[in-house]
Amino acid sequence: MSKKSGFTFIDLFAGIGGLRTAFEGAGGRCVFSSEWNKFSQQTYEANFGDVPEGDITKIDENDIPDHDVLVGGFPCQPFSIAGVSSKNSLGRVHGFLDETQGTLFFDICRIIKAKRPKAFLLENVKNLKSHDKGKTFKVILNALREQLGYDVHYKIIDASTQVPQHRERIFIVGFEEPMDYEFPELEDKRPKLRSILEKRVAQKYTLKDGTWNSLQRHLAKHKAKGNGFGYSLADRKGIAKTLSARYYKDGAEILIPQRNKNPRRLTPRECARLMGFPDDFVIPVSDNQAYRQFGNAVVVPVVKEIAKSMIQCMQHGKKRITIMDYVK
């Protein structure tokens, strides 16, 4: 990879393009994208001018363009380690294909195997590391390191230094060659929630009496049982809880207090800001779909810094000396 030239990447499980926004911001050019959800495809097209390919399981890896970096926020599905019935997808019946058969992570592996990108970045919920007592993550690392031969690094990062939201996600970085890579130290900006709030908000975002009363009863019920479930009134001078894809239901995890009124939900634009998307990011879908989309998205500024650190590492040739180098 030339120090002066840009780099190419592909965007898998693309959602609405949070990873693409970040990697383009780091100087990359997207040459392929895949996303099966039709509403996410609409938002993606409105912002990037092209419609992602559909179901990744039906895409031939050999039809995907060559690229420098593979990026993907793959869904965390249950990993079936035993009892695999079909083992012939790539003409092999052993190794990581057995362990990850039937999962979407398998599709990332087959694409990496076929295209051998110089690097990859994968993103997932932080619980991926502890899922099934660590067995799932062990399978993933084994596939990436032992079966595919990549130098793999991972870290759980809280985005609250970049956006006013507590949001922990695991990032997995891999290089085709051994690299002295370190995740970037993010500048501690600690923005306040009030910085992303709109000054004028339509009445429709204020909770109706029925919804608000129901949430209060729900909280009281669980509080009596000693549970922590219920709604959360956000502090404008602090940070919000994690925005989830279920936010469209009642907004319970992040409610904005209002004087002499029921609390309100965040608007879709505020959700976009909470995830670090620029204000010119187009939201062409309904509010409910927008809530789902931003709840599933990545925090753009965090990924942009990781992308820049990856490219700098590759461009400056920070190759780690291994025993094989001495043998040569």
CSV table of C-alpha atoms in Angstrom, one decimal:
chain,number,residue,atom,x,y,z
A,1,MET,CA,0.0,0.0,0.0
A,2,SER,CA,1.5,3.3,-1.1
A,3,LYS,CA,1.9,6.0,1.5
A,4,LYS,CA,0.5,8.6,-0.8
A,5,SER,CA,-2.4,6.6,-2.3
A,6,GLY,CA,-5.7,5.9,-0.8
A,7,PHE,CA,-7.0,2.4,0.0
A,8,THR,CA,-9.9,0.3,-1.0
A,9,PHE,CA,-12.3,-1.5,1.3
A,10,ILE,CA,-15.5,-3.5,1.3
A,11,ASP,CA,-18.4,-2.9,3.6
A,12,LEU,CA,-20.1,-6.1,4.9
A,13,PHE,CA,-23.3,-6.2,7.0
A,14,ALA,CA,-23.2,-2.6,6.1
A,15,GLY,CA,-26.4,-1.4,7.8
A,16,ILE,CA,-26.7,2.3,7.1
A,17,GLY,CA,-23.0,2.8,6.4
A,18,GLY,CA,-21.5,3.8,9.7
A,19,LEU,CA,-18.3,1.9,9.0
A,20,ARG,CA,-18.2,3.3,5.4
A,21,THR,CA,-18.6,6.8,6.7
A,22,ALA,CA,-15.7,6.3,9.0
A,23,PHE,CA,-13.4,4.6,6.5
A,24,GLU,CA,-14.1,7.1,3.8
A,25,GLY,CA,-13.3,9.8,6.4
A,26,ALA,CA,-9.9,8.0,6.8
A,27,GLY,CA,-9.2,8.2,3.1
A,28,GLY,CA,-10.7,5.0,1.8
A,29,ARG,CA,-12.8,4.1,-1.2
A,30,CYS,CA,-15.6,1.6,-1.0
A,31,VAL,CA,-15.6,-0.9,-3.8
A,32,PHE,CA,-18.4,-3.3,-2.6
A,33,SER,CA,-21.1,-3.4,0.0
A,34,SER,CA,-23.6,-5.9,1.3
A,35,GLU,CA,-26.8,-5.4,3.4
A,36,TRP,CA,-29.9,-7.5,3.3
A,37,ASN,CA,-32.4,-5.2,5.1
A,38,LYS,CA,-34.4,-3.2,2.5
A,39,PHE,CA,-34.9,-0.2,4.8
A,40,SER,CA,-31.2,0.0,5.6
A,41,GLN,CA,-30.6,-0.2,1.9
A,42,GLN,CA,-32.8,2.8,1.4
A,43,THR,CA,-30.8,4.9,3.9
A,44,TYR,CA,-27.5,3.6,2.5
A,45,GLU,CA,-28.5,4.5,-1.1
A,46,ALA,CA,-29.7,8.0,0.0
A,47,ASN,CA,-26.3,8.7,1.5
A,48,PHE,CA,-23.8,6.9,-0.8
A,49,GLY,CA,-25.6,6.7,-4.1
A,50,ASP,CA,-25.5,2.9,-4.5
A,51,VAL,CA,-27.6,0.1,-3.2
A,52,PRO,CA,-25.7,-2.6,-1.3
A,53,GLU,CA,-25.8,-6.2,-2.6
A,54,GLY,CA,-28.3,-8.4,-0.7
A,55,ASP,CA,-27.9,-11.6,1.3
A,56,ILE,CA,-24.2,-12.2,1.8
A,57,THR,CA,-24.7,-16.0,2.0
A,58,LYS,CA,-25.8,-15.9,-1.6
A,59,ILE,CA,-22.9,-13.9,-2.9
A,60,ASP,CA,-20.0,-15.7,-4.5
A,61,GLU,CA,-16.8,-14.5,-2.8
A,62,ASN,CA,-15.0,-14.7,-6.2
A,63,ASP,CA,-17.3,-12.0,-7.5
A,64,ILE,CA,-16.3,-9.5,-4.9
A,65,PRO,CA,-13.7,-7.0,-6.1
A,66,ASP,CA,-10.1,-7.1,-4.7
A,67,HIS,CA,-9.7,-4.8,-1.7
A,68,ASP,CA,-7.1,-3.6,0.8
A,69,VAL,CA,-9.4,-3.8,3.9
A,70,LEU,CA,-12.5,-5.8,4.8
A,71,VAL,CA,-14.9,-4.2,7.3
A,72,GLY,CA,-18.0,-5.6,8.9
A,73,GLY,CA,-20.2,-5.4,11.9
A,74,PHE,CA,-21.4,-9.0,11.7
A,75,PRO,CA,-24.4,-10.1,13.8
A,76,CYS,CA,-23.7,-12.1,16.9
A,77,GLN,CA,-25.5,-15.3,16.1
A,78,PRO,CA,-25.2,-18.5,18.2
A,79,PHE,CA,-22.1,-20.5,17.0
A,80,SER,CA,-22.7,-24.1,16.4
A,81,ILE,CA,-19.4,-25.9,17.3
A,82,ALA,CA,-20.8,-29.4,17.3
A,83,GLY,CA,-23.4,-31.3,15.3
A,84,VAL,CA,-22.7,-29.7,12.0
A,85,SER,CA,-24.5,-31.5,9.2
A,86,SER,CA,-23.5,-29.7,6.1
A,87,LYS,CA,-19.7,-29.3,5.6
A,88,ASN,CA,-19.2,-29.0,1.9
A,89,SER,CA,-19.6,-25.3,1.2
A,90,LEU,CA,-16.0,-24.8,0.3
A,91,GLY,CA,-15.2,-28.4,-0.4
A,92,ARG,CA,-13.7,-28.9,3.0
A,93,VAL,CA,-14.9,-30.8,6.0
A,94,HIS,CA,-12.6,-29.8,8.8
A,95,GLY,CA,-11.1,-26.8,10.7
A,96,PHE,CA,-13.0,-23.5,11.2
A,97,LEU,CA,-15.6,-24.5,8.6
A,98,ASP,CA,-16.9,-27.1,10.9
A,99,GLU,CA,-16.9,-24.8,13.9
A,100,THR,CA,-18.7,-21.9,12.4
A,101,GLN,CA,-21.0,-23.6,9.9
A,102,GLY,CA,-24.3,-21.9,9.6
A,103,THR,CA,-23.2,-18.6,11.0
A,104,LEU,CA,-22.7,-15.3,9.2
A,105,PHE,CA,-19.2,-15.1,10.6
A,106,PHE,CA,-18.5,-18.0,8.3
A,107,ASP,CA,-19.2,-15.8,5.3
A,108,ILE,CA,-16.6,-13.3,6.5
A,109,CYS,CA,-14.1,-16.1,6.7
A,110,ARG,CA,-14.8,-17.5,3.2
A,111,ILE,CA,-14.4,-13.9,1.8
A,112,ILE,CA,-11.1,-13.3,3.6
A,113,LYS,CA,-9.9,-16.7,2.5
A,114,ALA,CA,-10.6,-16.0,-1.2
A,115,LYS,CA,-9.6,-12.3,-1.3
A,116,ARG,CA,-6.8,-12.1,1.3
A,117,PRO,CA,-7.2,-8.4,2.2
A,118,LYS,CA,-4.2,-6.7,3.8
A,119,ALA,CA,-6.3,-6.1,6.9
A,120,PHE,CA,-9.8,-6.3,8.4
A,121,LEU,CA,-11.9,-4.7,11.1
A,122,LEU,CA,-14.8,-6.5,12.7
A,123,GLU,CA,-17.2,-5.0,15.2
A,124,ASN,CA,-19.6,-6.6,17.6
A,125,VAL,CA,-21.2,-6.3,21.0
A,126,LYS,CA,-18.8,-6.6,23.9
A,127,ASN,CA,-20.5,-9.7,25.2
A,128,LEU,CA,-19.2,-11.6,22.2
A,129,LYS,CA,-16.0,-12.1,24.2
A,130,SER,CA,-17.8,-13.8,27.1
A,131,HIS,CA,-20.6,-15.6,25.1
A,132,ASP,CA,-20.9,-19.3,25.9
A,133,LYS,CA,-18.2,-18.9,28.6
A,134,GLY,CA,-15.7,-17.6,26.0
A,135,LYS,CA,-16.1,-20.6,23.6
A,136,THR,CA,-17.6,-18.5,20.9
A,137,PHE,CA,-14.7,-16.0,20.9
A,138,LYS,CA,-12.2,-18.8,21.0
A,139,VAL,CA,-13.7,-20.2,17.8
A,140,ILE,CA,-13.5,-16.8,16.2
A,141,LEU,CA,-9.9,-16.2,17.1
A,142,ASN,CA,-8.9,-19.7,16.0
A,143,ALA,CA,-10.6,-19.1,12.6
A,144,LEU,CA,-8.9,-15.8,12.1
A,145,ARG,CA,-5.5,-16.7,13.5
A,146,GLU,CA,-4.9,-20.4,13.0
A,147,GLN,CA,-7.0,-21.2,9.9
A,148,LEU,CA,-6.7,-17.9,8.0
A,149,GLY,CA,-3.3,-16.9,9.3
A,150,TYR,CA,-3.9,-13.3,10.3
A,151,ASP,CA,-2.3,-11.3,13.0
A,152,VAL,CA,-5.3,-10.4,15.2
A,153,HIS,CA,-5.7,-7.7,17.9
A,154,TYR,CA,-8.9,-6.9,19.8
A,155,LYS,CA,-10.2,-4.4,22.3
A,156,ILE,CA,-13.4,-3.4,24.0
A,157,ILE,CA,-13.9,0.4,23.6
A,158,ASP,CA,-16.4,2.7,25.3
A,159,ALA,CA,-17.5,5.5,22.9
A,160,SER,CA,-18.3,7.9,25.7
A,161,THR,CA,-15.0,9.8,25.1
A,162,GLN,CA,-16.4,10.8,21.6
A,163,VAL,CA,-20.2,10.9,22.0
A,164,PRO,CA,-22.4,11.5,25.0
A,165,GLN,CA,-23.4,7.8,25.3
A,166,HIS,CA,-22.1,4.8,27.3
A,167,ARG,CA,-21.6,2.3,24.5
A,168,GLU,CA,-19.1,-0.5,24.7
A,169,ARG,CA,-18.2,-2.5,21.7
A,170,ILE,CA,-15.5,-5.0,20.8
A,171,PHE,CA,-13.3,-4.3,17.8
A,172,ILE,CA,-11.2,-7.0,16.1
A,173,VAL,CA,-8.4,-5.9,13.9
A,174,GLY,CA,-6.4,-8.3,11.7
A,175,PHE,CA,-3.4,-7.9,9.4
A,176,GLU,CA,-2.2,-10.3,6.8
A,177,GLU,CA,1.4,-9.7,8.0
A,178,PRO,CA,2.4,-9.5,11.7
A,179,MET,CA,2.2,-5.9,12.8
A,180,ASP,CA,3.2,-3.9,15.8
A,181,TYR,CA,-0.3,-2.5,16.1
A,182,GLU,CA,-1.9,-0.7,19.0
A,183,PHE,CA,-5.4,0.6,19.2
A,184,PRO,CA,-5.5,4.4,19.2
A,185,GLU,CA,-5.7,6.4,22.4
A,186,LEU,CA,-8.9,8.3,21.9
A,187,GLU,CA,-9.0,12.0,22.8
A,188,ASP,CA,-11.1,12.4,25.9
A,189,LYS,CA,-13.7,14.9,24.6
A,190,ARG,CA,-16.4,13.8,27.0
A,191,PRO,CA,-19.3,15.7,25.2
A,192,LYS,CA,-22.4,16.4,27.2
A,193,LEU,CA,-25.8,15.1,26.1
A,194,ARG,CA,-27.2,18.6,25.7
A,195,SER,CA,-24.7,19.1,22.9
A,196,ILE,CA,-26.6,16.8,20.6
A,197,LEU,CA,-30.2,17.9,21.5
A,198,GLU,CA,-32.3,19.9,19.1
A,199,LYS,CA,-33.7,23.2,20.2
A,200,ARG,CA,-37.1,22.7,18.8
A,201,VAL,CA,-38.7,19.3,18.9
A,202,ALA,CA,-42.1,18.2,17.6
A,203,GLN,CA,-44.8,17.3,20.1
A,204,LYS,CA,-45.0,13.8,18.7
A,205,TYR,CA,-41.8,12.9,20.5
A,206,THR,CA,-43.3,13.6,23.9
A,207,LEU,CA,-44.6,10.4,25.5
A,208,LYS,CA,-48.4,10.1,25.7
A,209,ASP,CA,-49.9,9.7,29.1
A,210,GLY,CA,-50.7,6.0,28.5
A,211,THR,CA,-47.0,5.2,27.6
A,212,TRP,CA,-45.6,7.3,30.4
A,213,ASN,CA,-47.9,5.8,33.0
A,214,SER,CA,-47.1,2.3,31.8
A,215,LEU,CA,-43.4,2.9,32.1
A,216,GLN,CA,-43.8,4.2,35.7
A,217,ARG,CA,-45.8,1.2,36.7
A,218,HIS,CA,-43.3,-1.1,35.1
A,219,LEU,CA,-40.5,0.6,37.0
A,220,ALA,CA,-42.4,0.4,40.3
A,221,LYS,CA,-43.1,-3.3,39.8
A,222,HIS,CA,-39.5,-4.2,39.2
A,223,LYS,CA,-38.2,-1.9,41.9
A,224,ALA,CA,-40.4,-3.8,44.4
A,225,LYS,CA,-38.8,-7.0,43.3
A,226,GLY,CA,-35.3,-5.5,43.6
A,227,ASN,CA,-34.7,-5.5,39.9
A,228,GLY,CA,-33.1,-2.6,38.0
A,229,PHE,CA,-35.4,-2.7,35.0
A,230,GLY,CA,-37.3,0.4,33.9
A,231,TYR,CA,-37.0,3.7,32.1
A,232,SER,CA,-34.1,6.1,32.4
A,233,LEU,CA,-34.4,9.9,32.6
A,234,ALA,CA,-31.2,11.2,31.0
A,235,ASP,CA,-29.1,13.9,32.5
A,236,ARG,CA,-28.5,16.7,29.9
A,237,LYS,CA,-25.2,17.5,31.6
A,238,GLY,CA,-24.1,13.9,31.5
A,239,ILE,CA,-24.2,11.0,29.1
A,240,ALA,CA,-26.9,8.7,27.9
A,241,LYS,CA,-27.3,5.0,28.3
A,242,THR,CA,-26.7,2.8,25.3
A,243,LEU,CA,-29.0,3.4,22.4
A,244,SER,CA,-30.5,0.1,21.3
A,245,ALA,CA,-32.4,-1.1,18.3
A,246,ARG,CA,-35.5,-1.5,20.5
A,247,TYR,CA,-35.6,2.3,21.2
A,248,TYR,CA,-38.5,2.6,18.7
A,249,LYS,CA,-40.8,0.8,21.2
A,250,ASP,CA,-41.0,3.4,24.0
A,251,GLY,CA,-37.6,5.1,24.2
A,252,ALA,CA,-37.3,3.9,27.8
A,253,GLU,CA,-33.5,3.7,28.0
A,254,ILE,CA,-33.0,7.3,27.1
A,255,LEU,CA,-35.8,9.7,28.0
A,256,ILE,CA,-35.3,13.5,28.0
A,257,PRO,CA,-37.0,15.3,30.9
A,258,GLN,CA,-39.2,18.3,30.1
A,259,ARG,CA,-40.6,21.0,32.3
A,260,ASN,CA,-44.3,20.6,33.0
A,261,LYS,CA,-44.6,17.8,30.4
A,262,ASN,CA,-44.1,14.1,30.1
A,263,PRO,CA,-40.5,13.2,29.1
A,264,ARG,CA,-39.8,12.7,25.4
A,265,ARG,CA,-37.8,10.4,23.2
A,266,LEU,CA,-34.8,11.5,21.2
A,267,THR,CA,-35.6,12.5,17.7
A,268,PRO,CA,-34.0,10.5,14.8
A,269,ARG,CA,-31.6,13.4,14.2
A,270,GLU,CA,-30.5,13.4,17.8
A,271,CYS,CA,-29.9,9.6,17.6
A,272,ALA,CA,-27.8,10.2,14.5
A,273,ARG,CA,-25.7,12.7,16.5
A,274,LEU,CA,-25.5,10.4,19.4
A,275,MET,CA,-23.8,7.9,17.1
A,276,GLY,CA,-21.5,10.5,15.7
A,277,PHE,CA,-23.1,10.8,12.2
A,278,PRO,CA,-22.7,14.2,10.5
A,279,ASP,CA,-25.8,16.5,10.4
A,280,ASP,CA,-25.9,16.1,6.6
A,281,PHE,CA,-26.5,12.4,6.9
A,282,VAL,CA,-29.9,11.8,5.2
A,283,ILE,CA,-32.6,10.0,7.1
A,284,PRO,CA,-35.2,8.9,4.4
A,285,VAL,CA,-37.1,6.3,6.5
A,286,SER,CA,-39.8,6.4,9.1
A,287,ASP,CA,-38.9,7.3,12.7
A,288,ASN,CA,-39.3,3.7,13.8
A,289,GLN,CA,-37.0,2.4,11.1
A,290,ALA,CA,-34.5,5.2,11.9
A,291,TYR,CA,-34.5,4.2,15.6
A,292,ARG,CA,-33.7,0.6,14.7
A,293,GLN,CA,-31.0,1.7,12.3
A,294,PHE,CA,-29.1,4.0,14.6
A,295,GLY,CA,-29.5,1.6,17.5
A,296,ASN,CA,-27.7,-1.0,15.4
A,297,ALA,CA,-25.0,1.4,14.0
A,298,VAL,CA,-21.4,2.0,15.0
A,299,VAL,CA,-20.1,5.2,16.6
A,300,VAL,CA,-18.5,6.8,13.6
A,301,PRO,CA,-15.7,8.9,15.3
A,302,VAL,CA,-14.5,5.8,17.2
A,303,VAL,CA,-14.2,3.7,14.0
A,304,LYS,CA,-12.6,6.6,12.1
A,305,GLU,CA,-9.8,6.7,14.6
A,306,ILE,CA,-9.3,2.9,14.4
A,307,ALA,CA,-9.3,3.1,10.6
A,308,LYS,CA,-6.6,5.8,10.6
A,309,SER,CA,-4.5,3.8,13.1
A,310,MET,CA,-4.8,0.7,10.9
A,311,ILE,CA,-3.8,2.5,7.7
A,312,GLN,CA,-0.9,4.3,9.4
A,313,CYS,CA,0.4,1.0,10.7
A,314,MET,CA,0.3,-0.5,7.3
A,315,GLN,CA,1.7,2.5,5.4
A,316,HIS,CA,4.6,3.0,7.8
A,317,GLY,CA,5.5,-0.7,7.6
A,318,LYS,CA,5.3,-1.5,11.2
A,319,LYS,CA,5.9,-5.2,10.6
A,320,ARG,CA,6.7,-7.2,13.7
A,321,ILE,CA,9.9,-9.3,13.5
A,322,THR,CA,9.1,-13.0,13.9
A,323,ILE,CA,11.2,-16.1,14.3
A,324,MET,CA,10.6,-16.9,10.6
A,325,ASP,CA,12.3,-13.6,9.7
A,326,TYR,CA,15.5,-14.8,11.5
A,327,VAL,CA,15.3,-18.2,9.8
A,328,LYS,CA,15.2,-16.5,6.4
